[in-house]
PDB file of C-alpha atoms and ligand atoms in Angstrom:
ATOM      1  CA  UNK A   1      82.998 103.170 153.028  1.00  0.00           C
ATOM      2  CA  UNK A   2      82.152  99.649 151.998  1.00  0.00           C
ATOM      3  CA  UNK A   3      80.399  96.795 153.837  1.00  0.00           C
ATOM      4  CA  UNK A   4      83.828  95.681 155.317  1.00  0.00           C
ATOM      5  CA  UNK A   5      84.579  98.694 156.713  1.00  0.00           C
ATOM      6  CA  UNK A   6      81.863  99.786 158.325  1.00  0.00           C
ATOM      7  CA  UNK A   7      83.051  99.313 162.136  1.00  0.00           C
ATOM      8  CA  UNK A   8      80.245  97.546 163.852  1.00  0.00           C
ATOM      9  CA  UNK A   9      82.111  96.985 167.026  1.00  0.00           C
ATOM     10  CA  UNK A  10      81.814 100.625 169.190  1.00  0.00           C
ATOM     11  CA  UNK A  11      81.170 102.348 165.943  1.00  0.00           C
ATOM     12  CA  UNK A  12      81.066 105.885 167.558  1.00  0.00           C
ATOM     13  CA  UNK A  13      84.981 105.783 167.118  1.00  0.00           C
ATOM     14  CA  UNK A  14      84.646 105.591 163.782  1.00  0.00           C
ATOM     15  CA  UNK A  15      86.835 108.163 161.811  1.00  0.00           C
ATOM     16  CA  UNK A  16      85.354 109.232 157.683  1.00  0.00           C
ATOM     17  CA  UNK A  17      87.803 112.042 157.298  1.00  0.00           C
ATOM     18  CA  UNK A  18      90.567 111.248 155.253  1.00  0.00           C
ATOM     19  CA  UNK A  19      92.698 114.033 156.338  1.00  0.00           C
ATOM     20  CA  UNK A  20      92.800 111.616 159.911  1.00  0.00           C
ATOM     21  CA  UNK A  21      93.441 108.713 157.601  1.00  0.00           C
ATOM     22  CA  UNK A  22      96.835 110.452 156.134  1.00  0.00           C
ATOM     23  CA  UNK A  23      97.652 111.680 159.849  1.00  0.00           C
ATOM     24  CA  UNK A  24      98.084 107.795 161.183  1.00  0.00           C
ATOM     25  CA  UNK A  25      99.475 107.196 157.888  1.00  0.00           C
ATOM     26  CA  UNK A  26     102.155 109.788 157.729  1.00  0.00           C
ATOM     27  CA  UNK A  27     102.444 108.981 161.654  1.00  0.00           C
ATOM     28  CA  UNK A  28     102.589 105.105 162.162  1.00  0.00           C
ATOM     29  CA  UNK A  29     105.879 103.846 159.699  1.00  0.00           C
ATOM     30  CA  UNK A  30     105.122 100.439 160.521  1.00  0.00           C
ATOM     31  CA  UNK A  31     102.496  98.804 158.640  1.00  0.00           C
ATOM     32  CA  UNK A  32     101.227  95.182 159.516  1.00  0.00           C
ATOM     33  CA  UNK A  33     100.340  93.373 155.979  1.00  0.00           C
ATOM     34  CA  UNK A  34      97.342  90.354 156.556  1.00  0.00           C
ATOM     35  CA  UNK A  35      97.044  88.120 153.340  1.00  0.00           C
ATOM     36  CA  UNK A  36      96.703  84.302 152.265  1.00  0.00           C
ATOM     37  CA  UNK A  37      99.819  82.931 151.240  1.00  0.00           C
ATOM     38  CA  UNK A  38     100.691  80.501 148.766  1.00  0.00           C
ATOM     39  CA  UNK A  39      99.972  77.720 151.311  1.00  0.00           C
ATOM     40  CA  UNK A  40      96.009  78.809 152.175  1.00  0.00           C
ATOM     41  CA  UNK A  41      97.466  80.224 155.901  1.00  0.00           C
ATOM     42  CA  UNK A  42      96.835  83.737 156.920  1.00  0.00           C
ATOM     43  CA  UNK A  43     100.001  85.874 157.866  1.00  0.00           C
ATOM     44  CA  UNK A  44     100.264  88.913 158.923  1.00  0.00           C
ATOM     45  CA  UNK A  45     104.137  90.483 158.006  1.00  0.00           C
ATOM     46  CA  UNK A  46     105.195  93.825 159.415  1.00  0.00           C
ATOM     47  CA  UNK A  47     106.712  96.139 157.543  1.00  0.00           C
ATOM     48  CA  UNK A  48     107.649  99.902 156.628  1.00  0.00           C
ATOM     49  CA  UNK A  49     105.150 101.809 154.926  1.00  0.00           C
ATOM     50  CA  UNK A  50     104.877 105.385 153.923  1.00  0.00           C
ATOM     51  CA  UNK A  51     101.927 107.582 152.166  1.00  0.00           C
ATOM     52  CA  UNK A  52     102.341 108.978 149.133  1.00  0.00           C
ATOM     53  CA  UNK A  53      99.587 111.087 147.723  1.00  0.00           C
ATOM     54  CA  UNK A  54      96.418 108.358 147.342  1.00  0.00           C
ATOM     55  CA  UNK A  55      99.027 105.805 147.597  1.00  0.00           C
ATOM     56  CA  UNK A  56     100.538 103.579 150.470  1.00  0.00           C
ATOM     57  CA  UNK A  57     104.228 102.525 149.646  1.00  0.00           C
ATOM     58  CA  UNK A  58     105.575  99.543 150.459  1.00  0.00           C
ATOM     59  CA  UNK A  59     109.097  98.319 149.853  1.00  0.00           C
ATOM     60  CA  UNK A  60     111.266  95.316 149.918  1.00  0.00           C
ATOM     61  CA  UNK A  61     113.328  92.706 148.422  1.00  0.00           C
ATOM     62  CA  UNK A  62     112.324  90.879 145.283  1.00  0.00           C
ATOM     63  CA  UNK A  63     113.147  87.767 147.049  1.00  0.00           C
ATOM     64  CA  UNK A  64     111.017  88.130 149.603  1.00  0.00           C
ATOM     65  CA  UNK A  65     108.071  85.950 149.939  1.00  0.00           C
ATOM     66  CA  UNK A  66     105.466  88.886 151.151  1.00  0.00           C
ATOM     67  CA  UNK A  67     106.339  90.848 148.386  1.00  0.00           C
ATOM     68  CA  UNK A  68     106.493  88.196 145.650  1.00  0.00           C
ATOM     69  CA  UNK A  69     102.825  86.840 146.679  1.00  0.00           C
ATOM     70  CA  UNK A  70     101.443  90.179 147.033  1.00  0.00           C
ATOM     71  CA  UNK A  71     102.603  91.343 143.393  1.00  0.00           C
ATOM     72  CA  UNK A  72     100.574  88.231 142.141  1.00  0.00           C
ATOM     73  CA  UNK A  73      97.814  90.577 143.309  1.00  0.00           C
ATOM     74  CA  UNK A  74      96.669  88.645 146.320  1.00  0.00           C
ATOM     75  CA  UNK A  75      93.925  90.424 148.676  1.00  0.00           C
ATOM     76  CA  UNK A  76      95.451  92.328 151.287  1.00  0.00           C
ATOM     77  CA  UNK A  77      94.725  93.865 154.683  1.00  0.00           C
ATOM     78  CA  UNK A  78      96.656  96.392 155.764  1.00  0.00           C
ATOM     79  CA  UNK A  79      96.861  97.928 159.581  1.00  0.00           C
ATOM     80  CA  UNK A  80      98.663 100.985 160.905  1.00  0.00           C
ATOM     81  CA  UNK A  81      98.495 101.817 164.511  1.00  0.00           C
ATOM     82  CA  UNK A  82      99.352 104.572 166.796  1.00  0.00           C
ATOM     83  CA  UNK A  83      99.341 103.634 170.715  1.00  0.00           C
ATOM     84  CA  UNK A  84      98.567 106.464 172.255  1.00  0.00           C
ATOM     85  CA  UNK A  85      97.733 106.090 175.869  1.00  0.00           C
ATOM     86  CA  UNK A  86      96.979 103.582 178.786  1.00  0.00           C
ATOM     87  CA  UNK A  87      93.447 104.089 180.049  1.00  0.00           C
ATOM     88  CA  UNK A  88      93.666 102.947 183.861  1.00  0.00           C
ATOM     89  CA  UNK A  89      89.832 102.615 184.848  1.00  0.00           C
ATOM     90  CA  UNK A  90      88.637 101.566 188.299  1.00  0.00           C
ATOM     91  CA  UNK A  91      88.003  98.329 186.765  1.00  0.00           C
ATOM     92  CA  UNK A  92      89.962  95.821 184.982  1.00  0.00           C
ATOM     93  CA  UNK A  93      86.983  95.500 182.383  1.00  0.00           C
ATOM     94  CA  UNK A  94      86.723  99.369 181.436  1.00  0.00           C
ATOM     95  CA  UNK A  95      90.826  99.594 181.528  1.00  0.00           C
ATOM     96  CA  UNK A  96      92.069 100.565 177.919  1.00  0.00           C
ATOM     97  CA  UNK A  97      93.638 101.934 175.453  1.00  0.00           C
ATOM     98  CA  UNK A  98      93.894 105.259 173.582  1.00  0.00           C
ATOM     99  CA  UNK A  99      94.733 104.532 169.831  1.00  0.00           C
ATOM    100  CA  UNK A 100      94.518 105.756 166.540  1.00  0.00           C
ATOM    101  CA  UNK A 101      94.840 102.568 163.920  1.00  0.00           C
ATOM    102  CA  UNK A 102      94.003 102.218 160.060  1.00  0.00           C
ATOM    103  CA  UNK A 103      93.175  99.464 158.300  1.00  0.00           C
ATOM    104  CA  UNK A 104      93.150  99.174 154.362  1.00  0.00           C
ATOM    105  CA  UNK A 105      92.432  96.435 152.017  1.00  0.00           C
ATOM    106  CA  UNK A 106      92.917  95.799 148.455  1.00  0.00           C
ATOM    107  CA  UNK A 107      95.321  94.975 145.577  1.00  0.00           C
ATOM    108  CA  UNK A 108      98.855  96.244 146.138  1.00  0.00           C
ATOM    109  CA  UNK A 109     100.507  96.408 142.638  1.00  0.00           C
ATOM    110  CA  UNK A 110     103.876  97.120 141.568  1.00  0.00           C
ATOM    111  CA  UNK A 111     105.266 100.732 140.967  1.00  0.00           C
ATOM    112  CA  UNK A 112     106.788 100.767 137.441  1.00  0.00           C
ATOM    113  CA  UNK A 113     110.069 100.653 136.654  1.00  0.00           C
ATOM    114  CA  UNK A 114     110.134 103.810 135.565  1.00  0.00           C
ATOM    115  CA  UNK A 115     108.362 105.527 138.476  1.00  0.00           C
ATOM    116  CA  UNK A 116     110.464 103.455 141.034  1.00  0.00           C
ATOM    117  CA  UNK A 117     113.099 106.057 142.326  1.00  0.00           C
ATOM    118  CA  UNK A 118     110.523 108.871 142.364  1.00  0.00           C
ATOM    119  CA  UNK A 119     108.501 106.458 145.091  1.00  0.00           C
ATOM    120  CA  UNK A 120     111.699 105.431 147.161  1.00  0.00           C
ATOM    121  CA  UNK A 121     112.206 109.299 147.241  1.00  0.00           C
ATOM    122  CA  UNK A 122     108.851 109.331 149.118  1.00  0.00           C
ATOM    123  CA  UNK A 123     109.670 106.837 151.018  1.00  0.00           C
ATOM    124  CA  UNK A 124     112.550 108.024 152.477  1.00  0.00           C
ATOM    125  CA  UNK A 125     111.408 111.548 152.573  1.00  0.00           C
ATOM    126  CA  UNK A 126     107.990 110.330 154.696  1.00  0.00           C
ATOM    127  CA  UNK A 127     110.313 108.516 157.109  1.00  0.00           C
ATOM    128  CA  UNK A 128     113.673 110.777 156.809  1.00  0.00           C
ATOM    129  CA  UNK A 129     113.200 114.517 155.311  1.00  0.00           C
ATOM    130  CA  UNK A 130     115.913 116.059 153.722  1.00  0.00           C
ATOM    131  CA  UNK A 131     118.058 112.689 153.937  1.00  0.00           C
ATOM    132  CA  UNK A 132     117.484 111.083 150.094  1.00  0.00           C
ATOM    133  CA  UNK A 133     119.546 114.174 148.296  1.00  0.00           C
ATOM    134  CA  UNK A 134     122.247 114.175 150.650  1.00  0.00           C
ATOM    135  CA  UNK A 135     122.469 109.885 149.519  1.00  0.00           C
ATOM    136  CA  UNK A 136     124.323 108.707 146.711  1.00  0.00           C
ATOM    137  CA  UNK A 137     121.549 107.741 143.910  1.00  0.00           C
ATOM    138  CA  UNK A 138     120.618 103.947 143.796  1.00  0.00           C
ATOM    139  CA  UNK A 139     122.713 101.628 141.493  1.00  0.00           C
ATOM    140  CA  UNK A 140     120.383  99.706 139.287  1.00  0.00           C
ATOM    141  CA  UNK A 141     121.920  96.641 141.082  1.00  0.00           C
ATOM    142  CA  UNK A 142     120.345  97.781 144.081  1.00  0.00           C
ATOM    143  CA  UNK A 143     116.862  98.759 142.526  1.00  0.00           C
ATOM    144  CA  UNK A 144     116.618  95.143 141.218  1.00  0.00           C
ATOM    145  CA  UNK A 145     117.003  93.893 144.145  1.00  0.00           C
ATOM    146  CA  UNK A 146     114.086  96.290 145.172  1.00  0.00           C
ATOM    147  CA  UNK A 147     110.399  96.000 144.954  1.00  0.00           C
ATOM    148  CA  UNK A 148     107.748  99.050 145.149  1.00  0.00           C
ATOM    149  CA  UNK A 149     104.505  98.274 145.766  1.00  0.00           C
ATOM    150  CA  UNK A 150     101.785 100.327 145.934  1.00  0.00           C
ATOM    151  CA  UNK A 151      98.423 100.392 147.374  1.00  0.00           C
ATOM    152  CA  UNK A 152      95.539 102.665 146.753  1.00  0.00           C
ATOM    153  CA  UNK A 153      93.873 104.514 149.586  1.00  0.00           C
ATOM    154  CA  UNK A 154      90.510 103.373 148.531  1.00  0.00           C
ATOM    155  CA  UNK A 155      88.763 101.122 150.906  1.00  0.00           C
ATOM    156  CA  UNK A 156      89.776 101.818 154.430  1.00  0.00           C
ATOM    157  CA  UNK A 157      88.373 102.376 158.346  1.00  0.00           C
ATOM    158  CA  UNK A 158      90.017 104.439 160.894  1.00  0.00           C
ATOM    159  CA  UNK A 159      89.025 103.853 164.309  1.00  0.00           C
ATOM    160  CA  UNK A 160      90.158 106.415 167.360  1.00  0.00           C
ATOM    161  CA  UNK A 161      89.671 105.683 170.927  1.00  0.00           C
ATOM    162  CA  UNK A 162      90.515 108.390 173.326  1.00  0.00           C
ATOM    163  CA  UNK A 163      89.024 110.229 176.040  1.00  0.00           C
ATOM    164  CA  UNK A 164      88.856 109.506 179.973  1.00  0.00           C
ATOM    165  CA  UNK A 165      87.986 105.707 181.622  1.00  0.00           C
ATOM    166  CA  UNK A 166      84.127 105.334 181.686  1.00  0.00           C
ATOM    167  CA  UNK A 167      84.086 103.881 185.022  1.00  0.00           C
ATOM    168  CA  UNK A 168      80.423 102.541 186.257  1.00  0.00           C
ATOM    169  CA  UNK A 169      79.129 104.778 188.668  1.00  0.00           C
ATOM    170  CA  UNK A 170      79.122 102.165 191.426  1.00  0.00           C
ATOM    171  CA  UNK A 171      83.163 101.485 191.289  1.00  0.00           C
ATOM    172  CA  UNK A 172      83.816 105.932 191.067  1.00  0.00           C
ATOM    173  CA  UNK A 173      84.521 105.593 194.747  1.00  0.00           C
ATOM    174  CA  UNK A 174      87.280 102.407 194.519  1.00  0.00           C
ATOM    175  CA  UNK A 175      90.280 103.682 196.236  1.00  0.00           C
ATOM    176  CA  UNK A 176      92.587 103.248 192.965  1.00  0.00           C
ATOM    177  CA  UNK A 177      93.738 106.022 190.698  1.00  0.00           C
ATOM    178  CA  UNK A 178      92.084 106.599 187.232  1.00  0.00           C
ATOM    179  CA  UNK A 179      92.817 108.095 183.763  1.00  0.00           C
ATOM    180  CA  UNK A 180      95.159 108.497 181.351  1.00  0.00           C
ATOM    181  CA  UNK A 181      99.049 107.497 180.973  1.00  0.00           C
ATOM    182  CA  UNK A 182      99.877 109.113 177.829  1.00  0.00           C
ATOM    183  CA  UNK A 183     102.582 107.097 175.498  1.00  0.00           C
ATOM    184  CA  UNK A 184     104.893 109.210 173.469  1.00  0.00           C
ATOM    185  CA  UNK A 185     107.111 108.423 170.904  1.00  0.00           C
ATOM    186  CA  UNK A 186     110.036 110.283 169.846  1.00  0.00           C
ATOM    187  CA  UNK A 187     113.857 110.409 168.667  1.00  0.00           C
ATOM    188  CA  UNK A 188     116.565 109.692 170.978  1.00  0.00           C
ATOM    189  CA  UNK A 189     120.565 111.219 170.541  1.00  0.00           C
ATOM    190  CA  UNK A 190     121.878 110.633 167.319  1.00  0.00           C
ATOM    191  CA  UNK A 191     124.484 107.459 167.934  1.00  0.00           C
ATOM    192  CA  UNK A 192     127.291 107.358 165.575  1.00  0.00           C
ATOM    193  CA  UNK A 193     127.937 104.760 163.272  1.00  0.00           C
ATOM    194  CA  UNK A 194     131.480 103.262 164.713  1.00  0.00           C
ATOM    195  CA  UNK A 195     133.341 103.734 161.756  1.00  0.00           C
ATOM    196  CA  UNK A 196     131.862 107.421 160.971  1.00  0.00           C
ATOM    197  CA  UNK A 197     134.551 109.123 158.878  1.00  0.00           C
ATOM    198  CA  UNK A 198     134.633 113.304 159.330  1.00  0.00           C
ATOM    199  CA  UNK A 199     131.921 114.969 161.202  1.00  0.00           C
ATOM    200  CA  UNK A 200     128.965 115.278 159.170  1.00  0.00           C
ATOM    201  CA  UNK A 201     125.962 116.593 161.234  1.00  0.00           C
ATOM    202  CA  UNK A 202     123.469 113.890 162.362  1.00  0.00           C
ATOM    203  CA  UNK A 203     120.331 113.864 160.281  1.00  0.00           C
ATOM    204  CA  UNK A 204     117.351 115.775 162.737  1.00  0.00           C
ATOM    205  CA  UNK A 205     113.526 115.482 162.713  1.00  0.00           C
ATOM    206  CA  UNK A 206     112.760 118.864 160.858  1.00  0.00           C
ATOM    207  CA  UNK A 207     111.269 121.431 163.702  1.00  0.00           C
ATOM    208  CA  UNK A 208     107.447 121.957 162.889  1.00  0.00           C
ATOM    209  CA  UNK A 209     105.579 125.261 163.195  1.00  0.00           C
TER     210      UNK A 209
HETATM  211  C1  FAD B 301      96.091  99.411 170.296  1.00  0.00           C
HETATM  212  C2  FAD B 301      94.743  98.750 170.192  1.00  0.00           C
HETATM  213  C3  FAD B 301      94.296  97.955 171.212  1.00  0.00           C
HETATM  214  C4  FAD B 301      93.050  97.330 171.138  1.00  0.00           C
HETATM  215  N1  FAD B 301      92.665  96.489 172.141  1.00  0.00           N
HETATM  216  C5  FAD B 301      91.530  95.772 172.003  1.00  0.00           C
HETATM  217  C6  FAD B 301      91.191  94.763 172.952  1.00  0.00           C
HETATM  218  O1  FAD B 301      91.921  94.499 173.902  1.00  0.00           O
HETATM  219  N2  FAD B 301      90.024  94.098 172.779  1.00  0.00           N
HETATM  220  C7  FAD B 301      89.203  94.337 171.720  1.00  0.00           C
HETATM  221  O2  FAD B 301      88.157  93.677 171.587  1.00  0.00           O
HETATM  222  N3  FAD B 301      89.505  95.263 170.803  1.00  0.00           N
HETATM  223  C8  FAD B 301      90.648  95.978 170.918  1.00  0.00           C
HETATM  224  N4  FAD B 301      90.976  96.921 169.971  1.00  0.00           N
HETATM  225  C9  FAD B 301      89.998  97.208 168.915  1.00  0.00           C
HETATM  226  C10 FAD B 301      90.115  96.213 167.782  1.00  0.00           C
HETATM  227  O3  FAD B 301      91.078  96.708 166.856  1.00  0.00           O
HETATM  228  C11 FAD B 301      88.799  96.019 167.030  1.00  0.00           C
HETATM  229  O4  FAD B 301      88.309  97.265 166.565  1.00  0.00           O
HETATM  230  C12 FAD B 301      87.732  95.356 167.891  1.00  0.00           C
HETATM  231  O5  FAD B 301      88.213  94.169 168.510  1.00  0.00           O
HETATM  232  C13 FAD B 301      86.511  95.006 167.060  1.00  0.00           C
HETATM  233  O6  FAD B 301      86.895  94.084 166.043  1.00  0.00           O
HETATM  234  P1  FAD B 301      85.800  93.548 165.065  1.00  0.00           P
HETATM  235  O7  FAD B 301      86.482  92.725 164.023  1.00  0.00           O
HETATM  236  O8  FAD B 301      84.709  92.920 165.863  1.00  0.00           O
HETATM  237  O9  FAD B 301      85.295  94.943 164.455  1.00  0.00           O
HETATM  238  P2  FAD B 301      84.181  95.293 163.428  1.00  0.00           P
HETATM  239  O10 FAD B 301      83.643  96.610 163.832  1.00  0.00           O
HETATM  240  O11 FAD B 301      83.219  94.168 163.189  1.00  0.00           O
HETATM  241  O12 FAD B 301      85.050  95.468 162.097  1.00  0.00           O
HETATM  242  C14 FAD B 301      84.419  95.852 160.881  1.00  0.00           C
HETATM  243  C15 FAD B 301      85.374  96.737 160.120  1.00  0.00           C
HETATM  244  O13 FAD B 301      85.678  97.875 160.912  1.00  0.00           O
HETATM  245  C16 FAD B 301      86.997  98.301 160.667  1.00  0.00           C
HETATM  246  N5  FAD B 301      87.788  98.243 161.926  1.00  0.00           N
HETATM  247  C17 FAD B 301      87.622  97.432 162.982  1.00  0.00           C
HETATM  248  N6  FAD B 301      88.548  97.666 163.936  1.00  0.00           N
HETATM  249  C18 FAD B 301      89.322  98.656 163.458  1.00  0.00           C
HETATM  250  C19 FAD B 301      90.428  99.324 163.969  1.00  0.00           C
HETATM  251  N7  FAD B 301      90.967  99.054 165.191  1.00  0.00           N
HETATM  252  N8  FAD B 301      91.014 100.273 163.215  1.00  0.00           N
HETATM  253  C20 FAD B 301      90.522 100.590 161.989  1.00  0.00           C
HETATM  254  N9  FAD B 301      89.448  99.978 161.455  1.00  0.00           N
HETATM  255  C21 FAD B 301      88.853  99.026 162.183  1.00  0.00           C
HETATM  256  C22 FAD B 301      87.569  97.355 159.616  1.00  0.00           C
HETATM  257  O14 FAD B 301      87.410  97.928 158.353  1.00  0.00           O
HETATM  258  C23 FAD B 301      86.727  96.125 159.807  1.00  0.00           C
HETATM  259  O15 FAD B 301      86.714  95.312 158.678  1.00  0.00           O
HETATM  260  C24 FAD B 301      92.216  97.547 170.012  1.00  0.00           C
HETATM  261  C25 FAD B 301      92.672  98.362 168.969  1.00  0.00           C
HETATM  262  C26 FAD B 301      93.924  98.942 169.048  1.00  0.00           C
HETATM  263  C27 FAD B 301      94.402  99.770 167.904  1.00  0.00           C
END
């Protein structure tokens, strides 16, 4: 932990395990990416992330401006979230939210050339296992067109709110219902591509134990 991030604000929902770290990591897919661009304005870009090891990935196209001004090794802040829940208190002012969220700063710096296909792989195995061998390999066109960056899992905070509303005692007997709505995410059916040629299966979450 380092001075900026130590949470301050409710700091009993503080997470230091790292194993929790890689869970909302490995869990969350989207990553919002805070840094100063070019200009001296703050923007904050979302985009797909995935763990690998120590590292978070981050891919995208060598044209694009995010990526171009973070591989001039600009700060950055990175935040992955997992919305877990609606906390409906007796009160407006205790009503919530259960959550799981990351946030990660430092340098994100380009994956080598040579290491490039071996992080895509992780990539697309973090987001889609079993998919990348059943895939045609990338055509060097298309991994020029590619950028990998990668950040280290160095300086982070995870903060995790759960648990039941904390009502005052005086509003206990308002005559509204309290707790938790939980908020799942999952898959849907597989939807065919229109012009799906044969009948390959669809790709499927693998079942875990
Ligand atoms: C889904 C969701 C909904 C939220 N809704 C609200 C809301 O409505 N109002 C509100 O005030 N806050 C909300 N929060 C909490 C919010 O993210 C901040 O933690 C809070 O506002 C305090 O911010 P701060 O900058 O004062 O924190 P500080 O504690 O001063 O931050 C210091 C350091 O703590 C770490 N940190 C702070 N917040 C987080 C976090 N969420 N995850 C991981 N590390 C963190 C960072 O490293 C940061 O640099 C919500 C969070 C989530 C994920």
């Amino acid at each position: 932990m380092t001075d900026r991030t130590r949470i301050r604000r409710l700091p009993e929902k503080a997470v230091d395990d790292v194993a929790v770290l890689h869970a909302v990591l490995d869990a969350s897919r989207v990553a919002h990416v805070g840094f100063v661009d070019e200009d001296g304005h703050p923007v904050v870009v979302p985009t797909g992330a995935a763990r690998s090891g120590d590292r978070l990935l981050l891919h995208g196209s060598t044209g694009s401006r995010m990526y171009r001004r973070l591989a001039e090794g600009v700060e950055v802040c990175v935040t992955l979230t997992l919305l877990d829940g609606m906390v409906l208190a007796r009160s407006a002012f205790e009503s919530s939210m259960h959550y799981r969220s990351a946030m990660v700063f430092g340098v994100a710096t380009p994956v080598p050339e040579d290491e490039k296909v071996a992080a895509l792989r992780a990539m697309s195995e973090a987001w889609l296992p079993g998919r990348w061998d059943t895939l045609r390999p990338p055509t060097a066109k298309e991994l020029a067109a590619t950028m990998v960056l990668a950040l280290p899992l160095v300086e982070w905070s995870v903060k995790v709110s759960d648990g039941p509303p904390d009502d005052a005692p005086e509003d206990l007997d308002a005559p509204v219902w309290a707790g938790v709505l939980p908020i799942v995410t999952s898959y849907g059916d597989p939807v065919p591509a229109p012009d799906l040629r044969g009948t390959p299966n669809p790709w499927r979450p693998p079942v875990r134990a």
